[in-house]
Amino acid sequence: MQRMGYSFPEDVLEHVFSFIQSDRDRNAISTVCKSWYEIERWSRRRVFIGNCYAISPRMVIRRFPDVRSVELKGKPHFADFNLVPDGWGGYVAPWITAMVAGYPWLEEIRLKRMVITDESLELISKSFKNFKVLVLSSCEGFSTKGLAAIAANCRNLRELDLQESEVEDLSGHWLSLFPENYTSLVSLNIACLGCEVSFSALERLVSTCPNLRTLRLNRTVPLDKLANLLRRAPQLVELGTGAFSFELTPDVFSNLSGAFTGCKELKSLSGFWDVVPGCLPAVYPICSRLTSLNLSYATIRSPDLIKLVSQCQNLQRLWVLDYIEDAGLDVLAASCKDLRELRVFPSDPFGPEPNVSLTEQGLVSVSEGCPKLQSVLYFCRQMCNGALVTIARNRPNMTTFRLCIIEPQTPDYLTLQPLDAGFGAIVQHCKDLRRLSLSGLLTDRVFEYIGTYAKNLEMLSVAFAGDSDIGLHHVLSGCQNLRKLEIRDCPFGDKALLANAAKLETMRSLWMSSCSVSYGACKLLGQKMLRLNVEVIDERGPPDSRPESSPVEKLYVCRTVAGPRCDMPDFVWRMGEDSALRLS
Amino acid sequence: MELQLGLALPSSPTKVFDLNYYGSEPKEEEISDTWYPSSYQDINQINNKKRSFGRALESGTADRAVPRTLPLLLWNNPPDEEDDSKDLENHSSFTVDENGGDGDGAVGWPPLNSWRHKRLCHDNDPTENGYACGARGPNSTYVKVQMEGVAIARKVDLSLHHSFQTLTETLLDMFGRWLLETGQKNSNEYKLAYQDNEGDWLLTRGVSWRTFIRSVQRLKLLKSSD
């Protein structure tokens, strides 16, 4: 058998490897023997780094010298909910600088939860001659000035996606900086921008780019102008509308409706800002083609939602506000048999009383009626174990289950018991469950179930749950595929954490905030586990100024081979050999 | 295999590396282990040639003083008394305000990202809460502050202030490092601007504190020379 490896010339092996795209498979290939390692590393074109501090840019470039696509993630997920103070980190600048030197042929940069400056954007636009794809998902630190540099300098940009980033809107003029006969754009997502972009520039761009398939506009693009854009881009597959309210005269209405009908490939709709129900019928003609519908910013009520959704028989993904109510979800369950993903967001999460009639029943209906349902994000105000058990039994193919009962520690509303049994049923029946978010009243028991049954679980989010360290211990010792664990406001302390210290090296990251982990334990963890980056985030001042037994505000642990980072702000302390010293 | 939250013997690498070993004699809590993955062992063996847990333990005790005072590692309290330890300087309580609403909820709960927050607040009545919604969540008195010329923004808790004077002083303190670099420490050298709930930027001079606090979304420190 040993001979076979040597009988193939390198080109052949390289050709074979080119069919293997998955990172895990490539990683496995690279461990076969030295020559395979070498061939693989020279032929790897795409790198995904789930935590930008896990490795240094230099190390990446040294191992993979000819990468064309880089994806980086920065801040912890809980940064989305304001739990990570500003200035924590996630700066992409050192990566950009290193890649400018190391990857002159870089084509794609995808960032999530990172801080990127206008200077970096300008550097990207001028340094990578073949640059094609820029995706900035939930990023911040830049303005429309940076976008102007991208528009002006990137000759063959295919994709510009600003997905939910915080952009300082200085002016909408930047879009006009795309050269006159620009043809390469395939995807443009500017939905997050606040200010008005030059409509004529938009029109021009849409006209000259025959391959444009994704266009997500921002709120300022008015409905009466949408038809113009659609007529110029009948090949569109994904559209995000601007504001969806207008006094539609019959002429304007039929023009718009006709424009929608003309888009024979249109499968995904989003936007619907400020939607007025009277305008919705304009999209009825294309509903049956839709596979993805994002109405999560559309404040329309159940009857209008029902009318719309009942026509979308081929829907696979629906994001909607809880205005849909149980009645609407019943209709969804009856009409949309191909549904794979459902997200129901709260319309009034901070109100003390429910404002809509959305309960656990809606989710049960959908779980019964939609055999392909595998991904759920559901905000509601009441839940019972019975419903969760039913959902689990109905949908053993569930892979993502994120339930948010709005009031923390809400028990089963029928029995007033904890929801341990319900979530236990979920992990027991859904053997492929990869992501789980818990809520409601939960004891250590639910964690025992999770540790016992959730063998494929990769990401777990926990809030206001559990009784003691036993709970955390069950998860850390039982879930062998766990990669990301994020915990807030739970009575978990030192024991489980320290007993399972080695587990943390097999995970990407652990977040614990408002728990009972002591400063002393954090120090110990940092001192003993050299391949972990153990950070204490505490805005009250240096942890040294409080007793060792005092709990830290926030703890963030990541595995890393890059050693300490040097961009920590003054409210972050790294626990390490010299945790008394701060590296600055 | 039984897992003990106690000693991890260096000689048996299959046992979990248990840092509770240090500096204490923990009450032996026997928790039946459900599963100890064999792949775990492999990682240990492949990656830990030089730094096997056992050796790390040994080298630890030999090289440096074991941290002496780690009282939390002593599990003297039986589990149901653990609640008492919660009232340390833990300023975020586990008992959630039962009254709900009214701006008393926990930060970042329910878990909606800032995008959805903004949209919700834009669409709901902005005066429903005591202070307007928008760039900051309705349950938060923190607003983002940027200083002209400084890349990194900070956040300030407005509920701690009742006048522009204390606010400006606090802000200048916050950005102290950059001020030192540019040689300006005098609060007269900077003026404070804020973005109101309609998105307009206004100077705080000439505005009453009450008007300001009701509509402020974010702050900016501008150099007076402009």
Short mmCIF file of C-alpha atoms in Angstrom, two decimals, chain A residues 247-490:
data_model
loop_
_atom_site.label_atom_id
_atom_site.label_comp_id
_atom_site.label_asym_id
_atom_site.label_seq_id
_atom_site.Cartn_x
_atom_site.Cartn_y
_atom_site.Cartn_z
CA GLU A 247 -49.77 55.54 -3.26
CA LEU A 248 -50.05 53.08 -6.07
CA THR A 249 -52.23 54.37 -8.82
CA PRO A 250 -53.53 51.65 -11.12
CA ASP A 251 -50.89 52.54 -13.69
CA VAL A 252 -47.99 52.40 -11.28
CA PHE A 253 -49.41 49.24 -9.77
CA SER A 254 -49.72 47.38 -13.05
CA ASN A 255 -46.29 48.60 -14.09
CA LEU A 256 -44.80 47.21 -10.91
CA SER A 257 -46.74 43.99 -11.10
CA GLY A 258 -45.70 43.53 -14.69
CA ALA A 259 -42.08 44.16 -13.78
CA PHE A 260 -42.24 41.47 -11.11
CA THR A 261 -43.87 39.04 -13.49
CA GLY A 262 -41.09 39.69 -15.96
CA CYS A 263 -38.53 38.37 -13.50
CA LYS A 264 -38.96 34.73 -14.32
CA GLU A 265 -36.02 33.62 -12.19
CA LEU A 266 -36.95 35.47 -9.04
CA LYS A 267 -36.91 33.08 -6.12
CA SER A 268 -36.05 35.14 -3.07
CA LEU A 269 -37.65 38.29 -1.73
CA SER A 270 -36.74 40.45 1.24
CA GLY A 271 -36.93 44.07 2.32
CA PHE A 272 -40.55 45.20 2.54
CA TRP A 273 -39.61 48.14 4.74
CA ASP A 274 -42.58 50.24 5.81
CA VAL A 275 -44.87 47.93 3.90
CA VAL A 276 -48.41 48.98 3.25
CA PRO A 277 -50.79 46.05 2.74
CA GLY A 278 -52.30 47.57 -0.36
CA CYS A 279 -49.00 47.25 -2.20
CA LEU A 280 -48.52 43.56 -1.55
CA PRO A 281 -50.68 42.23 -4.39
CA ALA A 282 -48.00 43.47 -6.76
CA VAL A 283 -45.93 40.43 -5.86
CA TYR A 284 -48.74 37.87 -5.95
CA PRO A 285 -47.91 36.80 -9.53
CA ILE A 286 -44.51 35.51 -8.50
CA CYS A 287 -45.36 33.96 -5.13
CA SER A 288 -45.55 30.44 -6.44
CA ARG A 289 -41.93 30.63 -7.61
CA LEU A 290 -40.56 31.89 -4.33
CA THR A 291 -38.37 29.63 -2.24
CA SER A 292 -37.21 32.27 0.24
CA LEU A 293 -39.22 35.07 1.81
CA ASN A 294 -37.96 37.48 4.43
CA LEU A 295 -40.82 39.48 5.91
CA SER A 296 -39.12 40.06 9.24
CA TYR A 297 -39.20 43.82 8.82
CA ALA A 298 -42.73 43.90 7.47
CA THR A 299 -45.19 45.11 10.05
CA ILE A 300 -48.27 43.72 8.39
CA ARG A 301 -50.87 41.72 10.22
CA SER A 302 -52.01 38.17 10.09
CA PRO A 303 -54.72 38.39 7.40
CA ASP A 304 -52.36 40.04 4.90
CA LEU A 305 -49.56 37.67 5.80
CA ILE A 306 -51.87 34.72 5.30
CA LYS A 307 -52.92 35.93 1.88
CA LEU A 308 -49.31 36.22 0.84
CA VAL A 309 -47.95 33.05 2.36
CA SER A 310 -50.77 30.81 1.22
CA GLN A 311 -49.69 31.46 -2.37
CA CYS A 312 -46.09 30.48 -1.81
CA GLN A 313 -46.39 26.73 -2.18
CA ASN A 314 -42.72 26.27 -2.94
CA LEU A 315 -41.44 28.20 0.02
CA GLN A 316 -38.40 26.71 1.69
CA ARG A 317 -37.41 29.55 3.97
CA LEU A 318 -39.68 32.01 5.80
CA TRP A 319 -38.58 34.78 8.13
CA VAL A 320 -41.53 36.64 9.58
CA LEU A 321 -42.71 38.68 12.56
CA ASP A 322 -45.02 37.17 15.13
CA TYR A 323 -47.84 39.13 13.53
CA ILE A 324 -48.35 35.93 11.59
CA GLU A 325 -49.87 34.45 14.75
CA ASP A 326 -50.91 30.84 15.26
CA ALA A 327 -53.57 31.17 12.59
CA GLY A 328 -51.01 32.19 9.99
CA LEU A 329 -48.70 29.37 10.96
CA ASP A 330 -51.57 26.92 10.53
CA VAL A 331 -51.95 28.18 6.98
CA LEU A 332 -48.21 27.94 6.47
CA ALA A 333 -48.27 24.34 7.63
CA ALA A 334 -51.06 23.56 5.20
CA SER A 335 -49.66 25.39 2.18
CA CYS A 336 -45.91 25.17 2.26
CA LYS A 337 -44.96 21.54 2.32
CA ASP A 338 -41.40 22.21 1.25
CA LEU A 339 -40.57 24.45 4.19
CA ARG A 340 -37.07 23.86 5.58
CA GLU A 341 -36.44 26.92 7.73
CA LEU A 342 -38.76 29.08 9.85
CA ARG A 343 -37.82 32.15 11.86
CA VAL A 344 -40.44 34.04 13.84
CA PHE A 345 -39.27 37.31 15.36
CA PRO A 346 -41.05 39.30 18.08
CA SER A 347 -42.81 42.50 17.07
CA ASP A 348 -42.90 43.87 20.60
CA PRO A 349 -40.35 42.05 22.71
CA PHE A 350 -40.19 44.67 25.43
CA GLY A 351 -43.90 45.02 26.06
CA PRO A 352 -45.04 43.37 29.27
CA GLU A 353 -48.10 41.79 27.69
CA PRO A 354 -48.40 39.72 24.52
CA ASN A 355 -49.55 41.87 21.65
CA VAL A 356 -50.29 39.02 19.26
CA SER A 357 -51.86 35.62 19.44
CA LEU A 358 -48.74 33.59 18.86
CA THR A 359 -48.15 30.65 21.12
CA GLU A 360 -46.44 27.28 21.09
CA GLN A 361 -49.33 26.01 19.01
CA GLY A 362 -48.10 27.72 15.86
CA LEU A 363 -44.78 25.95 16.05
CA VAL A 364 -46.45 22.62 16.73
CA SER A 365 -48.62 23.07 13.62
CA VAL A 366 -45.66 23.78 11.42
CA SER A 367 -43.76 20.82 12.84
CA GLU A 368 -46.69 18.61 11.96
CA GLY A 369 -47.40 20.00 8.53
CA CYS A 370 -43.92 20.55 7.14
CA PRO A 371 -42.01 17.29 6.88
CA LYS A 372 -38.77 18.94 5.76
CA LEU A 373 -38.59 21.49 8.54
CA GLN A 374 -35.09 21.36 9.98
CA SER A 375 -34.21 24.84 11.17
CA VAL A 376 -36.23 26.86 13.63
CA LEU A 377 -35.80 30.18 15.41
CA TYR A 378 -38.91 31.00 17.40
CA PHE A 379 -39.68 33.84 19.80
CA CYS A 380 -42.78 33.38 21.90
CA ARG A 381 -44.13 34.02 25.35
CA GLN A 382 -45.36 30.63 26.46
CA MET A 383 -44.26 27.06 26.04
CA CYS A 384 -45.05 23.69 27.55
CA ASN A 385 -43.23 20.39 27.72
CA GLY A 386 -46.00 18.65 25.84
CA ALA A 387 -45.53 20.90 22.82
CA LEU A 388 -41.79 20.39 22.77
CA VAL A 389 -42.19 16.63 22.97
CA THR A 390 -44.66 16.73 20.09
CA ILE A 391 -42.34 18.88 18.01
CA ALA A 392 -39.44 16.53 18.72
CA ARG A 393 -41.42 13.47 17.73
CA ASN A 394 -42.73 15.15 14.60
CA ARG A 395 -39.39 16.41 13.42
CA PRO A 396 -36.50 14.09 14.24
CA ASN A 397 -34.73 15.62 11.25
CA MET A 398 -34.31 18.94 13.07
CA THR A 399 -30.76 20.30 12.87
CA THR A 400 -31.17 23.79 14.36
CA PHE A 401 -33.57 24.53 17.18
CA ARG A 402 -33.47 27.95 18.79
CA LEU A 403 -36.31 28.78 21.08
CA CYS A 404 -36.55 32.09 22.87
CA ILE A 405 -39.28 32.39 25.45
CA ILE A 406 -39.21 36.09 26.00
CA GLU A 407 -39.45 36.24 29.76
CA PRO A 408 -36.42 34.52 31.35
CA GLN A 409 -37.09 31.43 33.47
CA THR A 410 -40.65 31.00 32.29
CA PRO A 411 -41.93 27.57 33.32
CA ASP A 412 -44.27 25.22 31.46
CA TYR A 413 -47.41 27.33 31.49
CA LEU A 414 -49.67 24.33 32.06
CA THR A 415 -47.81 22.51 34.79
CA LEU A 416 -45.50 25.26 36.06
CA GLN A 417 -42.69 22.73 35.84
CA PRO A 418 -39.29 23.37 34.28
CA LEU A 419 -38.97 22.72 30.56
CA ASP A 420 -36.26 20.09 31.07
CA ALA A 421 -38.37 17.25 29.72
CA GLY A 422 -39.34 19.17 26.61
CA PHE A 423 -35.83 20.08 25.59
CA GLY A 424 -34.75 16.62 26.64
CA ALA A 425 -37.13 15.21 24.07
CA ILE A 426 -35.68 17.50 21.43
CA VAL A 427 -32.14 16.27 21.95
CA GLN A 428 -33.25 12.69 22.28
CA HIS A 429 -35.28 12.52 19.07
CA CYS A 430 -33.33 14.92 16.90
CA LYS A 431 -30.16 12.97 16.57
CA ASP A 432 -28.68 15.31 13.99
CA LEU A 433 -29.20 18.41 16.07
CA ARG A 434 -26.22 20.72 15.53
CA ARG A 435 -27.38 23.95 17.07
CA LEU A 436 -29.55 24.51 20.13
CA SER A 437 -30.61 27.61 22.05
CA LEU A 438 -32.41 27.13 25.34
CA SER A 439 -34.81 29.35 27.24
CA GLY A 440 -37.45 29.14 29.92
CA LEU A 441 -37.16 27.60 33.36
CA LEU A 442 -34.46 24.93 33.25
CA THR A 443 -32.64 22.93 35.90
CA ASP A 444 -29.43 20.89 35.77
CA ARG A 445 -31.56 18.04 34.47
CA VAL A 446 -31.80 19.53 30.98
CA PHE A 447 -28.03 19.61 30.77
CA GLU A 448 -27.88 15.98 31.73
CA TYR A 449 -30.14 15.22 28.79
CA ILE A 450 -28.05 17.35 26.50
CA GLY A 451 -24.82 15.73 27.60
CA THR A 452 -26.32 12.29 27.19
CA TYR A 453 -28.09 12.65 23.87
CA ALA A 454 -26.84 15.66 21.93
CA LYS A 455 -23.88 13.90 20.40
CA ASN A 456 -23.83 15.95 17.22
CA LEU A 457 -24.37 19.27 18.90
CA GLU A 458 -21.88 21.88 17.77
CA MET A 459 -23.25 25.09 19.21
CA LEU A 460 -25.19 25.64 22.42
CA SER A 461 -26.58 28.92 23.76
CA VAL A 462 -27.74 29.08 27.35
CA ALA A 463 -29.28 31.89 29.37
CA PHE A 464 -30.78 32.09 32.87
CA ALA A 465 -30.68 28.32 33.28
CA GLY A 466 -29.33 25.57 35.50
CA ASP A 467 -28.73 25.19 39.21
CA SER A 468 -25.10 24.26 39.70
CA ASP A 469 -21.81 23.28 38.17
CA ILE A 470 -23.15 19.81 37.51
CA GLY A 471 -25.12 21.30 34.66
CA LEU A 472 -22.06 22.73 32.95
CA HIS A 473 -20.15 19.57 33.62
CA HIS A 474 -22.74 17.46 31.80
CA VAL A 475 -22.39 19.58 28.70
CA LEU A 476 -18.62 19.81 28.67
CA SER A 477 -18.11 16.14 29.35
CA GLY A 478 -20.92 14.78 27.22
CA CYS A 479 -21.16 16.77 24.01
CA GLN A 480 -18.18 15.49 22.10
CA ASN A 481 -18.75 17.60 19.00
CA LEU A 482 -19.28 20.83 20.84
CA ARG A 483 -17.46 23.73 19.20
CA LYS A 484 -19.10 26.83 20.57
CA LEU A 485 -20.65 27.27 23.97
CA GLU A 486 -22.09 30.60 25.07
CA ILE A 487 -23.59 31.08 28.49
CA ARG A 488 -25.01 34.09 30.26
CA ASP A 489 -26.55 34.56 33.69
CA CYS A 490 -26.22 30.98 34.88
#
